[in-house]
Amino acid sequence: MSSGRALVEELTALAEEAKSILGRADSFEHLEELRVLFLGRKGRLAQIMAKLPGLTPEEKRDAGQAANSVKESLTAQYTLRLEALKRAQDEAMLAGFDPSLPGRAPSLGGLHPLTIVSEEITSAFQSMGFEIVSGPEIETDFYNFEALNFPPEHPARDMQDTLYIGDNVLLRTHTSPLQVRTLLSRKPPVAAIAPGKVYRRDSDLTHSPMFHQIEGILVDKGVTMADLRGTLTFFVHRIFGPDTLVRFRPSFFPFTEPSAEVDISCVMCEGKGHVDGQTCRVCKSTGWVEILGCGMVDPNVLKAVDIDPEVHSGFAFGMGVERVTMLKYGVGDLRLFFENDVRFLGQFA
Ligand code: PHE
């Protein structure tokens, strides 16, 4: 039977031994083994304490107090070591990379190039006071043709390969129906711009069955071709730069008289017709590229919407957004706009 004094000595020795061993534990596993060895339910401290019942009450009190303080100090040693090991583990992890490096930015989508250019074009006209209007993609013969001065059976209807849905119902072949719709719902002075999808029975390298147009219409008293020219020149300079040349070439549309097509100096060769001694592939060496159709609103169109052509006059224009975008960014293949390859689209972000 051990005396109280011997037990206290045993405890003191245990504390000494455990202190130096715990302090050297070099892994979580090792530390855990030592915790079980010294502090576990059947560990060294528990073994010593199992001897307490054999002591006198006084010895029991002294030894009990000693045992408690040993337990406290061993637990503290253990916790200290555990925290040191955790810190070392964190530091080892940090040593593997540079925490000051910037994070990886999540890739955000961007606007489609056709949307970007469409917005640029409409905002150029908005800055001149045009309002944005829109209308249905499914149209009637009246808005798409008849009110635009295409008489029934008129060969001009064949200029556009129409996709018919019913007898008089079709997918609009151009945004020009918005000239009619706008003039029916507003009284002059009117200045409106109408971006939207149009459809034609046509599909090859430079034609897609669905594409985008932007229509413009302005009607007031005393509007002349000079206003049309000034407006379109401002627009061309905004989109293609102030050095771009603009030329009007006589043309024909049933709904404008006179009609013109607008060419700009080639964006590729700057009007020279050649690039590095080679024929320019964009303008085919002519130095000019066509960008839109326009003209003075035909009196017959004004009459169809109850506007007196003796009092009011106006101009209209229409352009293809794909075409403007191809010229502006030097895109050679129309199909790239519809394949949605992110490697292509990402270049416009
Ligand atoms: N609607 C014509 C087209 O699609 C373009 C145009 C619009 C021409 C307005 C003159 C006036 O080709």
mmCIF file of C-alpha atoms and ligand atoms in Angstrom, residues 160 173-176 179 200 213 215-216 253 255-256 293-295 316-319, ligand 1:
data_model
loop_
_atom_site.group_PDB
_atom_site.id
_atom_site.type_symbol
_atom_site.label_atom_id
_atom_site.label_comp_id
_atom_site.label_asym_id
_atom_site.label_seq_id
_atom_site.Cartn_x
_atom_site.Cartn_y
_atom_site.Cartn_z
ATOM 1 C CA GLN A 160 -37.220 40.048 -101.507
ATOM 2 C CA THR A 173 -38.795 40.987 -95.096
ATOM 3 C CA HIS A 174 -37.556 44.367 -93.864
ATOM 4 C CA THR A 175 -38.140 46.844 -91.029
ATOM 5 C CA SER A 176 -39.833 49.288 -93.446
ATOM 6 C CA GLN A 179 -42.400 53.516 -91.440
ATOM 7 C CA ARG A 200 -35.928 36.209 -96.119
ATOM 8 C CA GLN A 213 -32.130 45.730 -89.719
ATOM 9 C CA GLU A 215 -35.058 51.465 -90.009
ATOM 10 C CA GLY A 216 -35.152 55.222 -89.723
ATOM 11 C CA PHE A 253 -37.119 51.375 -103.774
ATOM 12 C CA PHE A 255 -41.421 53.428 -101.053
ATOM 13 C CA THR A 256 -38.863 56.210 -101.601
ATOM 14 C CA GLY A 293 -30.616 52.089 -98.627
ATOM 15 C CA CYS A 294 -32.523 55.349 -98.253
ATOM 16 C CA GLY A 295 -34.570 58.033 -99.937
ATOM 17 C CA ALA A 316 -36.352 57.007 -94.597
ATOM 18 C CA PHE A 317 -33.393 54.679 -94.478
ATOM 19 C CA GLY A 318 -32.705 51.050 -93.646
ATOM 20 C CA MET A 319 -29.526 49.169 -92.950
HETATM 21 N N1 PHE B 1 -36.158 48.248 -96.786
HETATM 22 C C1 PHE B 1 -35.027 48.371 -97.665
HETATM 23 C C2 PHE B 1 -34.305 47.031 -97.726
HETATM 24 O O1 PHE B 1 -34.581 46.166 -96.951
HETATM 25 C C3 PHE B 1 -34.057 49.423 -97.173
HETATM 26 C C4 PHE B 1 -34.641 50.814 -97.206
HETATM 27 C C5 PHE B 1 -35.271 51.334 -96.091
HETATM 28 C C6 PHE B 1 -34.528 51.613 -98.347
HETATM 29 C C7 PHE B 1 -35.773 52.622 -96.113
HETATM 30 C C8 PHE B 1 -35.018 52.877 -98.379
HETATM 31 C C9 PHE B 1 -35.647 53.385 -97.265
HETATM 32 O O2 PHE B 1 -33.463 46.829 -98.594
#
